[in-house]
Amino acid sequence: MALSPEESGRLADLLKEHADGLVGRWAELVGVTLQGRMTRPELERQTRELQRGFQQAFAAGARDLADEEAAELRAQLGELSATRARQGFSANETAVSVFAFKEVLLGTLGDAADVQTLRDYVAFTAFVDQAALLTFDTFVRVREALIADQAEQLLELSTPVVKLWEGVVAVPLVGTLDSARAQVVMERLLQTLVDTGSPYAIIDITGVPAVDTQVAQHILKTVVAARLMGADCVISGIRPQIAQTIVALGIEFGDIATKASLADALRYVLGKNSYKVVVAKRTER
């Protein structure tokens, strides 16, 4: 429900007349909701800016939150939501902080408010509801973006490519290998092959709990991509249970070398490079 021009003007005057009292009471109510996680001066600064934003929007003739006259207020609400989202507050806490403005203004009106004042208050509550919903929507979008960024960072951290020897790199996989993670593995491995010029890569699946057809396909695609870059791949970490599963599923690794452990794979690759691996005997003291 849009406000009338007269209602906007009266609300602007009301907010200006009681500015200090509104700010103080509003900060007090919000402080109770946030349970002391923000200082009183910070809360008063935020509520004063919002109170001024509402007042200026009404004074400019805003009848709805979507109006051009309320553009600055929308920006303030968006900034509040984004800041709260990054600070770890919930969407409910952020929206309630705006909803509290209705209770604050109602306390200012008193018991002797006339019919016109009450009608203005009803129009004001509808406007505040729009503002609170805007903060909720902005909060959710910011949180989704933060979660997506964190998920991408976790993917990169969970797929390291390490240099084991001159000309030998390894990708130790831990956990489930889905399509998104397989893509990251492939990209990081190929980039490392380019950066180091390594002719050999070891894909270690010791930390992969189970290998099914989809996981095998991801591994095979990575091997093929590495071969196109001129590198040979060895798959290590083939435990007895995984070997049985691979046989049962009819998965074919073709001419790709497979080894039981990362140490066996490294020994195999070094042998291909004409290195002779000798296990030194420990002497008794």
mmCIF file of N, CA, C and O in Angstrom, residues 158-159 171-178 181-182 185 203-219 235-243 245-246 251 253 260:
data_model
loop_
_atom_site.group_PDB
_atom_site.id
_atom_site.type_symbol
_atom_site.label_atom_id
_atom_site.label_comp_id
_atom_site.label_asym_id
_atom_site.label_seq_id
_atom_site.Cartn_x
_atom_site.Cartn_y
_atom_site.Cartn_z
ATOM 1 N N SER A 158 41.513 -28.446 -0.980
ATOM 2 C CA SER A 158 41.400 -29.901 -0.863
ATOM 3 C C SER A 158 41.995 -30.636 -2.059
ATOM 4 O O SER A 158 41.957 -31.866 -2.097
ATOM 5 N N THR A 159 42.521 -29.908 -3.020
ATOM 6 C CA THR A 159 43.108 -30.557 -4.204
ATOM 7 C C THR A 159 44.506 -30.008 -4.474
ATOM 8 O O THR A 159 44.748 -29.373 -5.505
ATOM 9 N N VAL A 171 49.031 -35.720 -7.121
ATOM 10 C CA VAL A 171 47.759 -35.158 -6.675
ATOM 11 C C VAL A 171 47.166 -36.120 -5.650
ATOM 12 O O VAL A 171 46.576 -37.140 -6.018
ATOM 13 N N PRO A 172 47.324 -35.855 -4.355
ATOM 14 C CA PRO A 172 46.721 -36.729 -3.335
ATOM 15 C C PRO A 172 45.251 -36.371 -3.127
ATOM 16 O O PRO A 172 44.928 -35.277 -2.662
ATOM 17 N N LEU A 173 44.368 -37.273 -3.501
ATOM 18 C CA LEU A 173 42.933 -37.016 -3.380
ATOM 19 C C LEU A 173 42.418 -37.560 -2.059
ATOM 20 O O LEU A 173 42.720 -38.694 -1.682
ATOM 21 N N VAL A 174 41.615 -36.747 -1.374
ATOM 22 C CA VAL A 174 41.018 -37.147 -0.103
ATOM 23 C C VAL A 174 39.542 -36.793 -0.139
ATOM 24 O O VAL A 174 39.176 -35.661 -0.459
ATOM 25 N N GLY A 175 38.688 -37.766 0.164
ATOM 26 C CA GLY A 175 37.249 -37.515 0.177
ATOM 27 C C GLY A 175 36.584 -37.853 -1.152
ATOM 28 O O GLY A 175 37.186 -38.459 -2.043
ATOM 29 N N THR A 176 35.338 -37.454 -1.257
ATOM 30 C CA THR A 176 34.540 -37.767 -2.444
ATOM 31 C C THR A 176 34.983 -36.935 -3.643
ATOM 32 O O THR A 176 35.264 -35.735 -3.513
ATOM 33 N N LEU A 177 35.026 -37.565 -4.790
ATOM 34 C CA LEU A 177 35.420 -36.878 -6.023
ATOM 35 C C LEU A 177 34.184 -36.686 -6.891
ATOM 36 O O LEU A 177 33.763 -37.593 -7.611
ATOM 37 N N ASP A 178 33.579 -35.490 -6.815
ATOM 38 C CA ASP A 178 32.411 -35.203 -7.646
ATOM 39 C C ASP A 178 32.847 -34.415 -8.875
ATOM 40 O O ASP A 178 34.032 -34.154 -9.085
ATOM 41 N N ARG A 181 34.706 -30.988 -8.167
ATOM 42 C CA ARG A 181 36.053 -31.170 -7.647
ATOM 43 C C ARG A 181 36.963 -31.785 -8.699
ATOM 44 O O ARG A 181 38.145 -31.443 -8.796
ATOM 45 N N ALA A 182 36.423 -32.702 -9.510
ATOM 46 C CA ALA A 182 37.227 -33.315 -10.574
ATOM 47 C C ALA A 182 37.708 -32.260 -11.559
ATOM 48 O O ALA A 182 38.840 -32.328 -12.057
ATOM 49 N N VAL A 185 40.591 -30.478 -9.923
ATOM 50 C CA VAL A 185 41.772 -31.351 -9.943
ATOM 51 C C VAL A 185 42.448 -31.293 -11.310
ATOM 52 O O VAL A 185 43.672 -31.140 -11.418
ATOM 53 N N ILE A 203 48.465 -39.779 -9.529
ATOM 54 C CA ILE A 203 47.156 -39.484 -8.947
ATOM 55 C C ILE A 203 46.920 -40.496 -7.835
ATOM 56 O O ILE A 203 46.697 -41.680 -8.102
ATOM 57 N N ASP A 204 46.996 -40.034 -6.597
ATOM 58 C CA ASP A 204 46.889 -40.940 -5.455
ATOM 59 C C ASP A 204 45.469 -40.919 -4.892
ATOM 60 O O ASP A 204 44.980 -39.870 -4.464
ATOM 61 N N ILE A 205 44.803 -42.077 -4.888
ATOM 62 C CA ILE A 205 43.417 -42.164 -4.426
ATOM 63 C C ILE A 205 43.312 -42.901 -3.094
ATOM 64 O O ILE A 205 42.252 -43.434 -2.755
ATOM 65 N N THR A 206 44.420 -42.913 -2.354
ATOM 66 C CA THR A 206 44.399 -43.591 -1.051
ATOM 67 C C THR A 206 43.308 -43.022 -0.146
ATOM 68 O O THR A 206 42.647 -43.760 0.594
ATOM 69 N N GLY A 207 43.096 -41.714 -0.203
ATOM 70 C CA GLY A 207 42.111 -41.078 0.665
ATOM 71 C C GLY A 207 40.702 -41.035 0.113
ATOM 72 O O GLY A 207 39.810 -40.464 0.735
ATOM 73 N N VAL A 208 40.479 -41.641 -1.050
ATOM 74 C CA VAL A 208 39.123 -41.693 -1.617
ATOM 75 C C VAL A 208 38.407 -42.904 -1.022
ATOM 76 O O VAL A 208 38.869 -44.040 -1.184
ATOM 77 N N PRO A 209 37.300 -42.700 -0.309
ATOM 78 C CA PRO A 209 36.662 -43.820 0.392
ATOM 79 C C PRO A 209 36.110 -44.910 -0.509
ATOM 80 O O PRO A 209 36.108 -46.077 -0.150
ATOM 81 N N ALA A 210 35.628 -44.546 -1.674
ATOM 82 C CA ALA A 210 35.046 -45.540 -2.579
ATOM 83 C C ALA A 210 35.208 -45.081 -4.016
ATOM 84 O O ALA A 210 35.190 -43.885 -4.305
ATOM 85 N N VAL A 211 35.374 -46.043 -4.903
ATOM 86 C CA VAL A 211 35.505 -45.750 -6.330
ATOM 87 C C VAL A 211 34.347 -46.394 -7.071
ATOM 88 O O VAL A 211 34.180 -47.610 -7.041
ATOM 89 N N ASP A 212 33.520 -45.587 -7.706
ATOM 90 C CA ASP A 212 32.445 -46.103 -8.539
ATOM 91 C C ASP A 212 32.722 -45.694 -9.979
ATOM 92 O O ASP A 212 33.779 -45.154 -10.306
ATOM 93 N N THR A 213 31.766 -45.963 -10.840
ATOM 94 C CA THR A 213 31.953 -45.669 -12.262
ATOM 95 C C THR A 213 32.183 -44.182 -12.502
ATOM 96 O O THR A 213 33.027 -43.793 -13.313
ATOM 97 N N GLN A 214 31.441 -43.324 -11.782
ATOM 98 C CA GLN A 214 31.583 -41.887 -11.973
ATOM 99 C C GLN A 214 32.967 -41.408 -11.553
ATOM 100 O O GLN A 214 33.611 -40.627 -12.265
ATOM 101 N N VAL A 215 33.454 -41.883 -10.399
ATOM 102 C CA VAL A 215 34.784 -41.494 -9.932
ATOM 103 C C VAL A 215 35.843 -41.954 -10.923
ATOM 104 O O VAL A 215 36.786 -41.222 -11.257
ATOM 105 N N ALA A 216 35.697 -43.197 -11.407
ATOM 106 C CA ALA A 216 36.662 -43.733 -12.374
ATOM 107 C C ALA A 216 36.682 -42.898 -13.646
ATOM 108 O O ALA A 216 37.750 -42.640 -14.219
ATOM 109 N N GLN A 217 35.518 -42.459 -14.084
ATOM 110 C CA GLN A 217 35.448 -41.638 -15.290
ATOM 111 C C GLN A 217 36.165 -40.298 -15.085
ATOM 112 O O GLN A 217 36.865 -39.809 -15.974
ATOM 113 N N HIS A 218 35.995 -39.706 -13.900
ATOM 114 C CA HIS A 218 36.683 -38.449 -13.604
ATOM 115 C C HIS A 218 38.201 -38.650 -13.653
ATOM 116 O O HIS A 218 38.938 -37.821 -14.205
ATOM 117 N N ILE A 219 38.674 -39.751 -13.071
ATOM 118 C CA ILE A 219 40.114 -40.027 -13.049
ATOM 119 C C ILE A 219 40.638 -40.246 -14.461
ATOM 120 O O ILE A 219 41.690 -39.724 -14.848
ATOM 121 N N ILE A 235 48.335 -44.190 -11.359
ATOM 122 C CA ILE A 235 47.311 -44.142 -10.316
ATOM 123 C C ILE A 235 47.777 -44.997 -9.145
ATOM 124 O O ILE A 235 48.059 -46.186 -9.314
ATOM 125 N N SER A 236 47.865 -44.389 -7.984
ATOM 126 C CA SER A 236 48.292 -45.130 -6.798
ATOM 127 C C SER A 236 47.177 -45.152 -5.759
ATOM 128 O O SER A 236 46.205 -44.404 -5.855
ATOM 129 N N GLY A 237 47.347 -46.037 -4.768
ATOM 130 C CA GLY A 237 46.341 -46.158 -3.714
ATOM 131 C C GLY A 237 45.262 -47.173 -4.035
ATOM 132 O O GLY A 237 44.153 -47.100 -3.510
ATOM 133 N N ILE A 238 45.579 -48.145 -4.917
ATOM 134 C CA ILE A 238 44.608 -49.182 -5.278
ATOM 135 C C ILE A 238 44.604 -50.237 -4.170
ATOM 136 O O ILE A 238 45.391 -51.176 -4.161
ATOM 137 N N ARG A 239 43.717 -50.075 -3.199
ATOM 138 C CA ARG A 239 43.589 -51.016 -2.099
ATOM 139 C C ARG A 239 42.808 -52.245 -2.545
ATOM 140 O O ARG A 239 42.098 -52.202 -3.568
ATOM 141 N N PRO A 240 42.884 -53.339 -1.799
ATOM 142 C CA PRO A 240 42.163 -54.566 -2.191
ATOM 143 C C PRO A 240 40.669 -54.341 -2.409
ATOM 144 O O PRO A 240 40.095 -54.843 -3.376
ATOM 145 N N GLN A 241 40.023 -53.572 -1.516
ATOM 146 C CA GLN A 241 38.586 -53.341 -1.661
ATOM 147 C C GLN A 241 38.280 -52.574 -2.942
ATOM 148 O O GLN A 241 37.315 -52.878 -3.658
ATOM 149 N N ILE A 242 39.122 -51.574 -3.234
ATOM 150 C CA ILE A 242 38.907 -50.785 -4.451
ATOM 151 C C ILE A 242 39.167 -51.641 -5.690
ATOM 152 O O ILE A 242 38.442 -51.553 -6.687
ATOM 153 N N ALA A 243 40.197 -52.490 -5.630
ATOM 154 C CA ALA A 243 40.493 -53.371 -6.763
ATOM 155 C C ALA A 243 39.309 -54.288 -7.054
ATOM 156 O O ALA A 243 38.926 -54.489 -8.216
ATOM 157 N N THR A 245 36.166 -53.722 -6.309
ATOM 158 C CA THR A 245 35.065 -52.905 -6.838
ATOM 159 C C THR A 245 35.274 -52.596 -8.311
ATOM 160 O O THR A 245 34.332 -52.667 -9.117
ATOM 161 N N ILE A 246 36.501 -52.245 -8.672
ATOM 162 C CA ILE A 246 36.809 -51.922 -10.067
ATOM 163 C C ILE A 246 36.548 -53.120 -10.968
ATOM 164 O O ILE A 246 35.963 -52.991 -12.054
ATOM 165 N N ILE A 251 35.356 -51.781 -14.796
ATOM 166 C CA ILE A 251 36.065 -50.553 -15.175
ATOM 167 C C ILE A 251 37.435 -50.914 -15.735
ATOM 168 O O ILE A 251 38.169 -51.702 -15.141
ATOM 169 N N PHE A 253 41.120 -49.552 -16.925
ATOM 170 C CA PHE A 253 42.089 -48.472 -16.927
ATOM 171 C C PHE A 253 43.058 -48.566 -18.110
ATOM 172 O O PHE A 253 43.932 -47.721 -18.273
ATOM 173 N N ALA A 260 49.845 -49.941 -5.704
ATOM 174 C CA ALA A 260 49.149 -50.068 -4.433
ATOM 175 C C ALA A 260 49.354 -48.858 -3.536
ATOM 176 O O ALA A 260 48.474 -48.507 -2.751
#
